[in-house]
GROMACS .gro file of C-alpha atoms in nm:
model
  374
    1MET     CA    1  11.576  12.331   8.633
    2PRO     CA    2  11.591  12.703   8.709
    3ASP     CA    3  11.835  12.799   8.985
    4SER     CA    4  11.674  13.140   9.010
    5LEU     CA    5  11.369  13.323   8.884
    6SER     CA    6  11.580  13.499   8.621
    7GLU     CA    7  11.645  13.162   8.456
    8ALA     CA    8  11.279  13.063   8.455
    9TYR     CA    9  11.093  13.053   8.123
   10ILE     CA   10  10.750  13.038   8.284
   11ARG     CA   11  10.664  13.193   8.619
   12ILE     CA   12  10.339  13.186   8.809
   13CYS     CA   13  10.370  13.447   9.085
   14ARG     CA   14  10.140  13.434   9.387
   15GLY     CA   15   9.854  13.301   9.179
   16PHE     CA   16   9.507  13.312   9.335
   17ARG     CA   17   9.186  13.186   9.174
   18GLN     CA   18   8.859  13.109   9.344
   19PHE     CA   19   8.511  13.005   9.235
   20THR     CA   20   8.170  13.042   9.395
   21THR     CA   21   7.954  12.730   9.394
   22PRO     CA   22   7.578  12.736   9.323
   23GLU     CA   23   7.528  12.685   9.698
   24GLY     CA   24   7.720  13.005   9.769
   25SER     CA   25   8.038  12.857   9.914
   26VAL     CA   26   8.382  12.960   9.789
   27ILE     CA   27   8.637  12.715   9.651
   28LYS     CA   28   8.999  12.823   9.630
   29ALA     CA   29   9.121  12.656   9.311
   30LEU     CA   30   9.462  12.824   9.344
   31ASP     CA   31   9.581  12.961   9.676
   32GLY     CA   32   9.905  13.156   9.646
   33VAL     CA   33  10.076  12.936   9.388
   34ASP     CA   34  10.440  13.016   9.303
   35ILE     CA   35  10.604  12.806   9.031
   36SER     CA   36  10.912  12.860   8.812
   37ILE     CA   37  10.977  12.641   8.508
   38ALA     CA   38  11.288  12.636   8.288
   39LYS     CA   39  11.278  12.660   7.910
   40LYS     CA   40  11.338  12.292   7.825
   41GLU     CA   41  11.178  12.124   8.125
   42PHE     CA   42  10.915  11.853   8.128
   43ILE     CA   43  10.702  11.957   8.425
   44THR     CA   44  10.409  11.755   8.555
   45LEU     CA   45  10.126  11.900   8.763
   46LEU     CA   46  10.014  11.611   8.981
   47GLY     CA   47   9.735  11.582   9.232
   48PRO     CA   48   9.385  11.449   9.303
   49SER     CA   49   9.070  11.574   9.134
   50GLY     CA   50   8.992  11.931   9.236
   51CYS     CA   51   9.347  12.015   9.346
   52GLY     CA   52   9.383  12.303   9.096
   53LYS     CA   53   9.608  12.148   8.833
   54THR     CA   54   9.373  12.191   8.535
   55THR     CA   55   9.280  12.543   8.650
   56LEU     CA   56   9.650  12.631   8.655
   57LEU     CA   57   9.695  12.488   8.305
   58LYS     CA   58   9.401  12.688   8.173
   59ILE     CA   59   9.540  13.006   8.328
   60ILE     CA   60   9.874  12.955   8.150
   61ALA     CA   61   9.685  12.889   7.826
   62GLY     CA   62   9.466  13.197   7.866
   63PHE     CA   63   9.133  13.017   7.907
   64GLU     CA   64   9.102  13.126   8.271
   65ASN     CA   65   9.212  13.443   8.451
   66LEU     CA   66   9.382  13.487   8.785
   67ASP     CA   67   9.201  13.683   9.055
   68GLU     CA   68   9.542  13.792   9.185
   69GLY     CA   69   9.901  13.730   9.076
   70ASP     CA   70  10.085  13.718   8.747
   71VAL     CA   71  10.192  13.477   8.474
   72LEU     CA   72  10.517  13.551   8.290
   73ILE     CA   73  10.680  13.390   7.987
   74ASP     CA   74  11.036  13.500   7.914
   75ASN     CA   75  11.003  13.762   8.190
   76GLU     CA   76  10.703  13.927   8.021
   77SER     CA   77  10.358  13.923   8.171
   78ILE     CA   78  10.100  13.748   7.951
   79VAL     CA   79   9.790  13.794   8.166
   80ALA     CA   80   9.656  14.059   7.927
   81LEU     CA   81   9.718  13.846   7.618
   82PRO     CA   82   9.424  13.648   7.477
   83ALA     CA   83   9.475  13.274   7.436
   84HIS     CA   84   9.529  13.285   7.059
   85LYS     CA   85   9.820  13.529   7.096
   86ARG     CA   86  10.015  13.324   7.348
   87PRO     CA   87  10.309  13.105   7.229
   88VAL     CA   88  10.123  12.802   7.360
   89ASN     CA   89   9.941  12.498   7.223
   90THR     CA   90   9.711  12.291   7.440
   91VAL     CA   91   9.590  11.931   7.431
   92PHE     CA   92   9.285  11.875   7.650
   93GLN     CA   93   9.108  11.558   7.757
   94SER     CA   94   8.829  11.637   7.511
   95TYR     CA   95   8.960  11.586   7.162
   96ALA     CA   96   8.800  11.898   7.006
   97LEU     CA   97   8.850  11.763   6.654
   98PHE     CA   98   8.663  11.895   6.352
   99PRO     CA   99   8.413  11.609   6.292
  100HIS     CA  100   8.363  11.678   5.921
  101MET     CA  101   8.733  11.706   5.832
  102ALA     CA  102   8.970  11.425   5.738
  103ILE     CA  103   9.241  11.337   5.988
  104GLU     CA  104   9.514  11.488   5.772
  105ASP     CA  105   9.319  11.814   5.759
  106ASN     CA  106   9.260  11.815   6.134
  107VAL     CA  107   9.631  11.768   6.196
  108GLY     CA  108   9.738  12.016   5.930
  109TYR     CA  109   9.483  12.284   6.022
  110GLY     CA  110   9.734  12.505   6.204
  111LEU     CA  111   9.975  12.486   5.912
  112ASP     CA  112   9.695  12.580   5.673
  113VAL     CA  113   9.614  12.886   5.885
  114ALA     CA  114   9.986  12.976   5.885
  115LYS     CA  115   9.986  12.933   5.503
  116VAL     CA  116  10.269  12.678   5.501
  117ASN     CA  117  10.335  12.554   5.147
  118LYS     CA  118  10.153  12.233   5.052
  119GLU     CA  119  10.461  12.012   5.015
  120GLU     CA  120  10.601  12.101   5.358
  121ARG     CA  121  10.255  12.085   5.511
  122ASN     CA  122  10.192  11.731   5.381
  123GLN     CA  123  10.535  11.611   5.493
  124ARG     CA  124  10.488  11.746   5.844
  125VAL     CA  125  10.139  11.595   5.868
  126LYS     CA  126  10.284  11.259   5.766
  127GLU     CA  127  10.562  11.283   6.025
  128ALA     CA  128  10.323  11.387   6.301
  129LEU     CA  129  10.089  11.098   6.231
  130GLU     CA  130  10.380  10.855   6.222
  131MET     CA  131  10.496  10.989   6.556
  132VAL     CA  132  10.164  10.907   6.721
  133GLY     CA  133  10.122  10.573   6.543
  134LEU     CA  134   9.841  10.672   6.306
  135SER     CA  135   9.996  10.630   5.962
  136GLY     CA  136   9.735  10.522   5.711
  137THR     CA  137   9.445  10.708   5.873
  138GLU     CA  138   9.491  11.032   5.679
  139LYS     CA  139   9.164  11.007   5.483
  140ARG     CA  140   8.940  10.895   5.769
  141ILE     CA  141   8.721  11.127   5.972
  142PRO     CA  142   8.725  11.136   6.353
  143SER     CA  143   8.410  10.924   6.397
  144GLN     CA  144   8.589  10.639   6.219
  145LEU     CA  145   8.858  10.627   6.490
  146SER     CA  146   8.848  10.502   6.847
  147GLY     CA  147   8.863  10.745   7.138
  148GLY     CA  148   9.229  10.669   7.194
  149GLN     CA  149   9.309  10.728   6.828
  150GLN     CA  150   9.122  11.058   6.833
  151GLN     CA  151   9.330  11.167   7.133
  152ARG     CA  152   9.645  11.092   6.937
  153VAL     CA  153   9.515  11.302   6.647
  154ALA     CA  154   9.470  11.591   6.889
  155LEU     CA  155   9.826  11.540   7.010
  156ALA     CA  156   9.962  11.535   6.654
  157ARG     CA  157   9.774  11.857   6.578
  158ALA     CA  158   9.926  12.026   6.884
  159ILE     CA  159  10.287  11.934   6.814
  160ILE     CA  160  10.287  11.998   6.440
  161ASN     CA  161  10.329  12.375   6.488
  162ARG     CA  162  10.620  12.318   6.728
  163PRO     CA  163  10.511  12.576   6.985
  164LYS     CA  164  10.747  12.718   7.248
  165LEU     CA  165  10.527  12.571   7.518
  166LEU     CA  166  10.299  12.269   7.504
  167LEU     CA  167  10.029  12.220   7.768
  168LEU     CA  168   9.880  11.874   7.806
  169ASP     CA  169   9.574  11.799   8.020
  170GLU     CA  170   9.574  11.421   8.074
  171PRO     CA  171   9.615  11.352   7.700
  172LEU     CA  172   9.688  10.982   7.751
  173SER     CA  173   9.392  10.900   7.972
  174ALA     CA  174   9.189  10.735   7.693
  175LEU     CA  175   9.469  10.502   7.582
  176ASP     CA  176   9.512  10.138   7.680
  177LYS     CA  177   9.801  10.057   7.911
  178ASN     CA  178  10.053   9.937   7.652
  179LEU     CA  179   9.990  10.226   7.415
  180ARG     CA  180   9.994  10.467   7.708
  181LEU     CA  181  10.339  10.345   7.813
  182LYS     CA  182  10.463  10.378   7.456
  183MET     CA  183  10.323  10.729   7.423
  184GLN     CA  184  10.484  10.833   7.752
  185LEU     CA  185  10.824  10.749   7.606
  186GLU     CA  186  10.734  10.912   7.274
  187LEU     CA  187  10.623  11.232   7.445
  188LYS     CA  188  10.942  11.252   7.647
  189ARG     CA  189  11.152  11.183   7.337
  190LEU     CA  190  10.958  11.445   7.143
  191GLN     CA  191  11.004  11.704   7.416
  192THR     CA  192  11.378  11.641   7.422
  193GLU     CA  193  11.400  11.650   7.043
  194LEU     CA  194  11.207  11.975   7.008
  195GLY     CA  195  11.378  12.135   7.308
  196ILE     CA  196  11.061  12.305   7.427
  197CYS     CA  197  10.880  12.317   7.759
  198PHE     CA  198  10.604  12.065   7.831
  199VAL     CA  199  10.358  12.124   8.116
  200PHE     CA  200  10.171  11.799   8.169
  201VAL     CA  201   9.867  11.742   8.390
  202THR     CA  202   9.788  11.400   8.532
  203HIS     CA  203   9.658  11.227   8.843
  204ASP     CA  204   9.855  10.913   8.752
  205GLN     CA  205  10.157  10.889   8.982
  206GLU     CA  206  10.351  10.639   8.772
  207GLU     CA  207  10.301  10.855   8.464
  208ALA     CA  208  10.440  11.158   8.648
  209LEU     CA  209  10.739  10.968   8.787
  210THR     CA  210  10.820  10.817   8.447
  211MET     CA  211  10.808  11.129   8.231
  212SER     CA  212  10.896  11.434   8.440
  213ASP     CA  213  11.209  11.636   8.496
  214ARG     CA  214  11.024  11.782   8.794
  215ILE     CA  215  10.684  11.728   8.950
  216VAL     CA  216  10.456  11.986   9.113
  217VAL     CA  217  10.233  11.813   9.368
  218LEU     CA  218   9.915  12.013   9.429
  219ASN     CA  219   9.638  11.973   9.684
  220GLY     CA  220   9.370  12.217   9.792
  221GLY     CA  221   9.501  12.479   9.550
  222LYS     CA  222   9.844  12.484   9.715
  223VAL     CA  223  10.182  12.353   9.604
  224GLN     CA  224  10.267  12.074   9.847
  225GLN     CA  225  10.609  12.003   9.696
  226MET     CA  226  10.805  12.068   9.377
  227GLY     CA  227  11.104  11.853   9.294
  228THR     CA  228  11.252  11.575   9.085
  229PRO     CA  229  11.072  11.239   9.077
  230ASP     CA  230  11.342  11.100   9.306
  231GLU     CA  231  11.294  11.383   9.558
  232ILE     CA  232  10.915  11.357   9.549
  233TYR     CA  233  10.920  10.981   9.600
  234HIS     CA  234  11.205  10.933   9.846
  235THR     CA  235  11.200  11.258  10.044
  236PRO     CA  236  10.838  11.382  10.054
  237LYS     CA  237  10.799  11.703  10.252
  238ASN     CA  238  10.470  11.620  10.422
  239LYS     CA  239  10.221  11.343  10.489
  240PHE     CA  240  10.002  11.425  10.188
  241VAL     CA  241  10.289  11.384   9.940
  242ALA     CA  242  10.411  11.070  10.119
  243THR     CA  243  10.072  10.900  10.098
  244PHE     CA  244   9.966  11.030   9.755
  245ILE     CA  245  10.284  10.917   9.576
  246GLY     CA  246  10.328  10.542   9.578
  247GLU     CA  247  10.268  10.296   9.860
  248SER     CA  248  10.366  10.420  10.202
  249ASN     CA  249  10.400  10.290  10.557
  250LEU     CA  250  10.387  10.565  10.820
  251PHE     CA  251  10.504  10.518  11.177
  252ASN     CA  252  10.416  10.770  11.449
  253GLY     CA  253  10.588  10.766  11.785
  254LYS     CA  254  10.825  10.924  12.035
  255VAL     CA  255  11.202  10.909  12.054
  256ILE     CA  256  11.288  10.692  12.355
  257LEU     CA  257  11.663  10.649  12.309
  258VAL     CA  258  11.945  10.815  12.117
  259GLU     CA  259  12.269  10.621  12.108
  260ASN     CA  260  12.561  10.570  11.867
  261HIS     CA  261  12.401  10.800  11.607
  262VAL     CA  262  12.081  10.595  11.607
  263ALA     CA  263  11.742  10.707  11.739
  264VAL     CA  264  11.494  10.452  11.868
  265VAL     CA  265  11.130  10.549  11.817
  266ASP     CA  266  10.849  10.381  12.010
  267CYS     CA  267  10.547  10.356  11.778
  268ASP     CA  268  10.272  10.219  12.001
  269GLY     CA  269  10.486   9.929  12.115
  270ILE     CA  270  10.678   9.886  11.788
  271LYS     CA  271  11.037  10.006  11.791
  272VAL     CA  272  11.163  10.171  11.472
  273PHE     CA  273  11.530  10.263  11.435
  274CYS     CA  274  11.648  10.558  11.227
  275GLU     CA  275  11.963  10.760  11.176
  276GLU     CA  276  12.003  11.017  11.453
  277ASP     CA  277  11.976  11.384  11.351
  278ASN     CA  278  12.016  11.568  11.679
  279TYR     CA  279  11.693  11.418  11.811
  280ARG     CA  280  11.602  11.440  12.176
  281VAL     CA  281  11.427  11.183  12.393
  282GLY     CA  282  11.056  11.258  12.415
  283GLU     CA  283  11.023  11.428  12.076
  284SER     CA  284  10.729  11.317  11.856
  285ILE     CA  285  10.824  11.192  11.512
  286GLU     CA  286  10.658  11.051  11.199
  287LEU     CA  287  10.858  10.818  10.976
  288LEU     CA  288  10.804  10.683  10.623
  289LEU     CA  289  10.915  10.342  10.500
  290ARG     CA  290  10.833  10.237  10.144
  291PRO     CA  291  10.735   9.871  10.080
  292GLU     CA  292  11.048   9.809   9.872
  293GLN     CA  293  11.270   9.929  10.156
  294PHE     CA  294  11.187   9.614  10.348
  295SER     CA  295  11.369   9.286  10.291
  296LEU     CA  296  11.232   8.947  10.388
  297LYS     CA  297  11.581   8.817  10.457
  298PRO     CA  298  11.855   8.973  10.673
  299ALA     CA  299  12.152   9.096  10.474
  300MET     CA  300  12.511   8.998  10.543
  301ASP     CA  301  12.611   9.354  10.631
  302GLN     CA  302  12.517   9.521  10.956
  303GLY     CA  303  12.285   9.773  10.793
  304LEU     CA  304  11.990   9.537  10.798
  305THR     CA  305  11.997   9.423  11.158
  306HIS     CA  306  11.665   9.586  11.250
  307GLY     CA  307  11.336   9.415  11.183
  308ILE     CA  308  10.961   9.439  11.243
  309ASP     CA  309  10.745   9.129  11.287
  310MET     CA  310  10.430   9.107  11.072
  311THR     CA  311  10.150   8.857  11.018
  312VAL     CA  312  10.053   8.825  10.650
  313ASP     CA  313   9.685   8.900  10.576
  314GLU     CA  314   9.701   8.916  10.197
  315VAL     CA  315   9.943   8.824   9.917
  316VAL     CA  316   9.903   9.021   9.592
  317PHE     CA  317  10.084   8.918   9.272
  318VAL     CA  318  10.230   9.226   9.098
  319GLY     CA  319  10.429   9.076   8.812
  320ALA     CA  320  10.785   8.990   8.908
  321ASP     CA  321  10.715   9.049   9.278
  322TYR     CA  322  10.451   9.009   9.545
  323GLN     CA  323  10.297   9.264   9.778
  324LEU     CA  324  10.250   9.137  10.131
  325HIS     CA  325   9.981   9.315  10.331
  326GLY     CA  326   9.970   9.240  10.701
  327LYS     CA  327   9.949   9.360  11.057
  328LEU     CA  328  10.206   9.428  11.323
  329VAL     CA  329  10.155   9.319  11.683
  330ASN     CA  330  10.009   9.661  11.764
  331GLY     CA  331   9.746   9.621  11.491
  332GLN     CA  332   9.903   9.865  11.243
  333THR     CA  333   9.873   9.760  10.878
  334VAL     CA  334  10.193   9.746  10.673
  335THR     CA  335  10.275   9.667  10.310
  336ALA     CA  336  10.604   9.510  10.201
  337LEU     CA  337  10.742   9.404   9.864
  338ALA     CA  338  10.857   9.043   9.843
  339ARG     CA  339  11.084   8.924   9.563
  340ARG     CA  340  10.999   8.589   9.411
  341SER     CA  341  11.353   8.484   9.496
  342ASP     CA  342  11.274   8.540   9.865
  343GLY     CA  343  11.043   8.237   9.860
  344SER     CA  344  10.667   8.187   9.872
  345TYR     CA  345  10.434   8.342  10.129
  346HIS     CA  346  10.080   8.268  10.239
  347VAL     CA  347   9.807   8.425  10.447
  348GLY     CA  348   9.880   8.367  10.813
  349ASP     CA  349  10.260   8.351  10.773
  350LYS     CA  350  10.462   8.537  11.032
  351VAL     CA  351  10.751   8.723  10.873
  352THR     CA  352  11.017   8.970  10.979
  353LEU     CA  353  11.057   9.285  10.769
  354TYR     CA  354  11.421   9.395  10.777
  355TYR     CA  355  11.529   9.748  10.688
  356GLN     CA  356  11.838   9.966  10.690
  357VAL     CA  357  11.868  10.221  10.965
  358SER     CA  358  11.917  10.484  10.692
  359ALA     CA  359  11.585  10.393  10.522
  360PRO     CA  360  11.321  10.572  10.736
  361HIS     CA  361  11.246  10.922  10.608
  362ILE     CA  362  11.126  11.189  10.851
  363ILE     CA  363  10.786  11.328  10.753
  364SER     CA  364  10.737  11.546  11.058
  365LEU     CA  365  10.909  11.614  11.389
  366GLU     CA  366  10.786  11.804  11.692
  367ARG     CA  367  11.107  11.950  11.832
  368LYS     CA  368  11.143  12.011  12.203
  369SER     CA  369  11.288  12.344  12.303
  370GLU     CA  370  11.603  12.368  12.514
  371ARG     CA  371  11.382  12.476  12.807
  372GLU     CA  372  11.163  12.166  12.771
  373VAL     CA  373  11.471  11.940  12.761
  374ALA     CA  374  11.610  12.107  13.072
   0.00000   0.00000   0.00000
């Protein structure tokens, strides 16, 4: 990832874009977006519908314009360049295939325009179709393929020219789960092999966590957080990121005791223990615990001595594990992950959720000033 702007291959600098609705209200699709992307990174733009991720992709591609700000590739502004002159290929949700042309001609169209010799063109078309699992479909036309197959044709057409930058707007959304998982790995392998930058748009959290070098989480036209999948998942910077990425349990309360490098937080009658970080008694704090950070059995070491009692309301089978949904004595709902090896659980069971004191992550903290403490 870029350590400084000078190392960035793509830069979006203070990008603003707004739209006026038919009712006359203004929607800020991008609100002061700053992003730097390195030359060989796989970056995912992640967020809910309407967060600005597709608008940002279209601006990089040249299909939309910024109201304010700049877009640079290799330290040169491209905002004045039309889409067809940018070193970019784009795969959108809509397949945009030529309906009357055979699949091999759809895929090889860019090579034909570039006047690549026939032998090389045919070989590259064959390799691209093999890469997306469509060997043997060369002579068909798009209407003879399923929606998922057509999306893979669009992907093959985009990668065959080996652009410096590939933009992908939810290109796997039409695929079934197994093929989608396979294509995720193929896309990542392809990106590594070609050594080019991929900017990938999705609202699928697992997809983003699986494929990305870094993730840009967007909401309301603003960057909420940009970091590695591990950083986004384990150390979210705010409540939106914490609740949008994965399952989350949030605990709100006040610090009531600080002792032996451990802070005790009273969350409406539930005590949660966390590692002390210069907290002061009376400060308000919000903590995150992921379902998998709970254990249904106390560990032998002293790190799992703290527990929270829960009554099970629902048991959900999720493959190798179970999700337990239940309520604490204060009525708060909590989700925990139970390993099959932990035993079997049923609605109405009372269980203790054990966790390490190092597990809770601070989402927000209202610090008291020295004057307030005094």
